[in-house]
Amino acid sequence: MNREPRFLPIRIIGDQQLAQKAKPITEITEEIEELVEDMLFTMYATDGIGLAAPQVGHSIRLFVIDLSYHSEEGKKNPLVFINPKFTLFEGETSAEEGCLSIPEIYEKVLRAEKVKIEATNLAGEKFEIVSDDFLAVALQHEYDHLDGILFVDKIPKLRKMIHLKHLKELRSTTDENGVNIG
Ligand code: ZN
């Protein structure tokens, strides 16, 4: 592939793309391959550990995650999840989460402690991951994006109240057509 990866603008809360249930991917086309390349480029550029396709305006069931970039001095080890599906949830845990689509808000979210997920990679191969560490949290966070769910939808009402003003400001940067203009 002879193309430079592009930085994709990230949709901010209030954008309609973030609230939709994303559609399954039926074929891994060159466009999907390029989108993944651009999503990874964007994720690394914004210091994120995960990015879901709806966050960059594509309502399809795809997300990328790389936890090693932060923990292992910049060594990249990206995981690509196409049409992911959880087959196990076990236990409970809560970790502080943030989201590239909700800048400056961090809150603890109740999640399953251990998950098993099935997905397809870019090569079209099915794979399975079992995790009971922070990857499990990241998987659930990114998967939620595919169902139009944001982590602030899952925090206690009282905690959400604290951020209401900031959330309202973030939403006001999004125009009626759902494109982030801020
Ligand atoms: Zn997010």
mmCIF file of C-alpha atoms and ligand atoms in Angstrom:
data_model
loop_
_atom_site.group_PDB
_atom_site.id
_atom_site.type_symbol
_atom_site.label_atom_id
_atom_site.label_comp_id
_atom_site.label_asym_id
_atom_site.label_seq_id
_atom_site.Cartn_x
_atom_site.Cartn_y
_atom_site.Cartn_z
ATOM 1 C CA MET A 1 0.000 0.000 0.000
ATOM 2 C CA ASN A 2 1.494 3.245 -1.128
ATOM 3 C CA ARG A 3 -0.450 5.745 0.833
ATOM 4 C CA GLU A 4 0.156 7.930 3.827
ATOM 5 C CA PRO A 5 -2.198 7.301 6.754
ATOM 6 C CA ARG A 6 -4.571 10.151 7.454
ATOM 7 C CA PHE A 7 -5.612 11.694 10.732
ATOM 8 C CA LEU A 8 -9.367 11.256 11.153
ATOM 9 C CA PRO A 9 -11.339 13.851 13.125
ATOM 10 C CA ILE A 10 -12.872 12.304 16.234
ATOM 11 C CA ARG A 11 -16.605 12.755 16.799
ATOM 12 C CA ILE A 12 -17.552 14.332 20.113
ATOM 13 C CA ILE A 13 -20.489 13.387 22.375
ATOM 14 C CA GLY A 14 -23.715 14.779 20.931
ATOM 15 C CA ASP A 15 -22.756 13.551 17.452
ATOM 16 C CA GLN A 16 -25.434 11.201 16.066
ATOM 17 C CA GLN A 17 -22.846 8.678 14.800
ATOM 18 C CA LEU A 18 -21.900 7.951 18.412
ATOM 19 C CA ALA A 19 -25.472 7.107 19.389
ATOM 20 C CA GLN A 20 -26.223 4.601 16.601
ATOM 21 C CA LYS A 21 -26.041 0.836 16.564
ATOM 22 C CA ALA A 22 -23.301 0.061 14.052
ATOM 23 C CA LYS A 23 -23.773 -2.389 11.165
ATOM 24 C CA PRO A 24 -21.838 -5.648 10.690
ATOM 25 C CA ILE A 25 -19.033 -5.691 8.125
ATOM 26 C CA THR A 26 -19.843 -8.107 5.295
ATOM 27 C CA GLU A 27 -16.554 -7.918 3.391
ATOM 28 C CA ILE A 28 -13.036 -6.754 4.235
ATOM 29 C CA THR A 29 -12.484 -4.364 1.370
ATOM 30 C CA GLU A 30 -9.544 -2.104 0.587
ATOM 31 C CA GLU A 31 -11.573 0.759 2.111
ATOM 32 C CA ILE A 32 -11.798 -1.152 5.393
ATOM 33 C CA GLU A 33 -8.042 -1.795 5.304
ATOM 34 C CA GLU A 34 -7.363 1.894 4.734
ATOM 35 C CA LEU A 35 -9.828 2.876 7.449
ATOM 36 C CA VAL A 36 -8.031 0.598 9.942
ATOM 37 C CA GLU A 37 -4.699 2.126 8.949
ATOM 38 C CA ASP A 38 -6.101 5.633 9.480
ATOM 39 C CA MET A 39 -7.782 4.661 12.763
ATOM 40 C CA LEU A 40 -4.507 3.278 14.149
ATOM 41 C CA PHE A 41 -2.641 6.391 13.007
ATOM 42 C CA THR A 42 -5.291 8.571 14.687
ATOM 43 C CA MET A 43 -5.311 6.489 17.876
ATOM 44 C CA TYR A 44 -1.535 6.721 18.287
ATOM 45 C CA ALA A 45 -1.547 10.420 17.454
ATOM 46 C CA THR A 46 -4.135 11.157 20.146
ATOM 47 C CA ASP A 47 -2.556 8.883 22.776
ATOM 48 C CA GLY A 48 -5.622 6.689 22.889
ATOM 49 C CA ILE A 49 -5.478 2.980 23.683
ATOM 50 C CA GLY A 50 -8.547 2.173 21.607
ATOM 51 C CA LEU A 51 -10.708 3.649 18.874
ATOM 52 C CA ALA A 52 -14.019 2.493 17.449
ATOM 53 C CA ALA A 53 -15.164 3.155 13.877
ATOM 54 C CA PRO A 54 -18.257 5.189 14.956
ATOM 55 C CA GLN A 55 -15.895 7.634 16.693
ATOM 56 C CA VAL A 56 -14.492 8.566 13.294
ATOM 57 C CA GLY A 57 -17.854 8.646 11.552
ATOM 58 C CA HIS A 58 -18.207 5.068 10.281
ATOM 59 C CA SER A 59 -21.201 3.203 11.671
ATOM 60 C CA ILE A 60 -19.682 -0.268 11.254
ATOM 61 C CA ARG A 61 -18.700 -2.978 13.752
ATOM 62 C CA LEU A 62 -14.969 -2.408 13.963
ATOM 63 C CA PHE A 63 -12.569 -1.203 16.643
ATOM 64 C CA VAL A 64 -8.840 -1.194 17.276
ATOM 65 C CA ILE A 65 -6.949 -1.478 20.566
ATOM 66 C CA ASP A 66 -3.286 -1.249 21.494
ATOM 67 C CA LEU A 67 -2.362 -1.370 25.165
ATOM 68 C CA SER A 68 1.323 -2.095 24.553
ATOM 69 C CA TYR A 69 2.040 1.297 22.995
ATOM 70 C CA HIS A 70 1.776 2.894 26.434
ATOM 71 C CA SER A 71 3.121 0.120 28.586
ATOM 72 C CA GLU A 72 6.108 -0.983 26.502
ATOM 73 C CA GLU A 73 7.861 2.237 25.503
ATOM 74 C CA GLY A 74 6.172 2.820 22.220
ATOM 75 C CA LYS A 75 6.289 -0.699 20.866
ATOM 76 C CA LYS A 76 3.216 -1.121 18.698
ATOM 77 C CA ASN A 77 1.049 -4.219 18.864
ATOM 78 C CA PRO A 78 -2.334 -3.279 17.415
ATOM 79 C CA LEU A 79 -5.354 -5.555 17.649
ATOM 80 C CA VAL A 80 -8.113 -5.205 15.057
ATOM 81 C CA PHE A 81 -11.619 -6.422 15.919
ATOM 82 C CA ILE A 82 -14.100 -6.882 13.078
ATOM 83 C CA ASN A 83 -17.671 -7.963 13.986
ATOM 84 C CA PRO A 84 -16.696 -8.736 17.599
ATOM 85 C CA LYS A 85 -18.943 -10.748 19.879
ATOM 86 C CA PHE A 86 -18.627 -11.452 23.618
ATOM 87 C CA THR A 87 -19.090 -15.079 24.579
ATOM 88 C CA LEU A 88 -18.340 -14.742 28.297
ATOM 89 C CA PHE A 89 -18.762 -12.164 31.051
ATOM 90 C CA GLU A 90 -17.580 -13.014 34.545
ATOM 91 C CA GLY A 91 -17.195 -11.109 37.806
ATOM 92 C CA GLU A 92 -17.190 -7.374 38.380
ATOM 93 C CA THR A 93 -14.537 -4.705 38.334
ATOM 94 C CA SER A 94 -14.332 -0.976 37.982
ATOM 95 C CA ALA A 95 -11.559 1.129 36.552
ATOM 96 C CA GLU A 96 -11.298 4.798 35.735
ATOM 97 C CA GLU A 97 -12.159 5.360 32.082
ATOM 98 C CA GLY A 98 -11.871 8.225 29.672
ATOM 99 C CA CYS A 99 -12.929 8.526 26.052
ATOM 100 C CA LEU A 100 -11.519 10.424 23.081
ATOM 101 C CA SER A 101 -15.121 11.411 22.285
ATOM 102 C CA ILE A 102 -15.672 12.882 25.757
ATOM 103 C CA PRO A 103 -12.568 14.973 26.476
ATOM 104 C CA GLU A 104 -11.535 15.712 30.060
ATOM 105 C CA ILE A 105 -14.036 13.462 31.797
ATOM 106 C CA TYR A 106 -12.784 10.451 33.737
ATOM 107 C CA GLU A 107 -14.983 8.234 35.866
ATOM 108 C CA LYS A 108 -15.043 4.730 37.292
ATOM 109 C CA VAL A 109 -17.307 2.387 35.356
ATOM 110 C CA LEU A 110 -18.636 -0.970 36.550
ATOM 111 C CA ARG A 111 -17.651 -3.720 34.088
ATOM 112 C CA ALA A 112 -17.265 -7.470 33.915
ATOM 113 C CA GLU A 113 -13.874 -8.498 35.294
ATOM 114 C CA LYS A 114 -13.275 -11.283 32.823
ATOM 115 C CA VAL A 115 -14.476 -11.486 29.236
ATOM 116 C CA LYS A 116 -14.066 -13.706 26.241
ATOM 117 C CA ILE A 117 -14.469 -12.110 22.829
ATOM 118 C CA GLU A 118 -14.550 -13.519 19.305
ATOM 119 C CA ALA A 119 -13.764 -11.393 16.283
ATOM 120 C CA THR A 120 -12.267 -11.409 12.806
ATOM 121 C CA ASN A 121 -8.918 -9.754 12.046
ATOM 122 C CA LEU A 122 -7.916 -7.811 8.931
ATOM 123 C CA ALA A 123 -6.711 -11.001 7.265
ATOM 124 C CA GLY A 124 -10.230 -12.382 7.618
ATOM 125 C CA GLU A 125 -9.224 -14.917 10.286
ATOM 126 C CA LYS A 126 -11.392 -15.573 13.322
ATOM 127 C CA PHE A 127 -9.672 -15.246 16.695
ATOM 128 C CA GLU A 128 -10.603 -15.318 20.349
ATOM 129 C CA ILE A 129 -9.218 -13.430 23.337
ATOM 130 C CA VAL A 130 -9.798 -14.104 27.019
ATOM 131 C CA SER A 131 -8.838 -11.293 29.363
ATOM 132 C CA ASP A 132 -9.232 -10.420 33.020
ATOM 133 C CA ASP A 133 -6.961 -7.365 33.118
ATOM 134 C CA PHE A 134 -7.294 -3.836 31.726
ATOM 135 C CA LEU A 135 -7.735 -5.203 28.214
ATOM 136 C CA ALA A 136 -11.110 -6.612 29.375
ATOM 137 C CA VAL A 137 -12.191 -3.084 30.331
ATOM 138 C CA ALA A 138 -10.938 -1.601 27.054
ATOM 139 C CA LEU A 139 -12.755 -4.309 25.057
ATOM 140 C CA GLN A 140 -16.058 -3.543 26.797
ATOM 141 C CA HIS A 141 -15.573 0.218 26.360
ATOM 142 C CA GLU A 142 -14.852 -0.080 22.625
ATOM 143 C CA TYR A 143 -17.590 -2.654 22.064
ATOM 144 C CA ASP A 144 -20.122 -0.294 23.667
ATOM 145 C CA HIS A 145 -19.295 2.284 20.962
ATOM 146 C CA LEU A 146 -20.613 -0.199 18.369
ATOM 147 C CA ASP A 147 -23.945 -0.242 20.196
ATOM 148 C CA GLY A 148 -24.114 3.539 20.520
ATOM 149 C CA ILE A 149 -23.264 3.471 24.230
ATOM 150 C CA LEU A 150 -20.815 5.864 25.874
ATOM 151 C CA PHE A 151 -19.199 5.292 29.276
ATOM 152 C CA VAL A 152 -21.010 8.282 30.779
ATOM 153 C CA ASP A 153 -24.260 6.377 30.086
ATOM 154 C CA LYS A 154 -23.040 3.786 32.587
ATOM 155 C CA ILE A 155 -21.952 5.900 35.540
ATOM 156 C CA PRO A 156 -24.195 6.660 38.527
ATOM 157 C CA LYS A 157 -26.580 9.593 37.991
ATOM 158 C CA LEU A 158 -24.984 11.588 40.799
ATOM 159 C CA ARG A 159 -21.549 11.296 39.218
ATOM 160 C CA LYS A 160 -22.998 12.317 35.861
ATOM 161 C CA MET A 161 -24.567 15.414 37.450
ATOM 162 C CA ILE A 162 -21.080 16.622 38.351
ATOM 163 C CA HIS A 163 -20.189 16.706 34.662
ATOM 164 C CA LEU A 164 -23.480 18.042 33.281
ATOM 165 C CA LYS A 165 -22.192 21.514 32.472
ATOM 166 C CA HIS A 166 -19.095 20.180 30.726
ATOM 167 C CA LEU A 167 -21.147 17.575 28.825
ATOM 168 C CA LYS A 168 -23.531 20.302 27.699
ATOM 169 C CA GLU A 169 -20.605 22.377 26.448
ATOM 170 C CA LEU A 170 -19.212 19.401 24.544
ATOM 171 C CA ARG A 171 -22.619 18.687 22.988
ATOM 172 C CA SER A 172 -22.960 22.323 21.883
ATOM 173 C CA THR A 173 -19.836 21.973 19.727
ATOM 174 C CA THR A 174 -21.696 19.438 17.614
ATOM 175 C CA ASP A 175 -23.934 20.863 14.889
ATOM 176 C CA GLU A 176 -27.331 19.568 13.803
ATOM 177 C CA ASN A 177 -25.877 17.332 11.109
ATOM 178 C CA GLY A 178 -23.871 15.549 13.693
ATOM 179 C CA VAL A 179 -20.469 16.754 12.606
ATOM 180 C CA ASN A 180 -18.137 17.899 15.328
ATOM 181 C CA ILE A 181 -17.216 21.488 14.592
ATOM 182 C CA GLY A 182 -15.381 22.221 17.826
HETATM 183 ZN ZN ZN B 1 -14.608 5.760 23.945
#
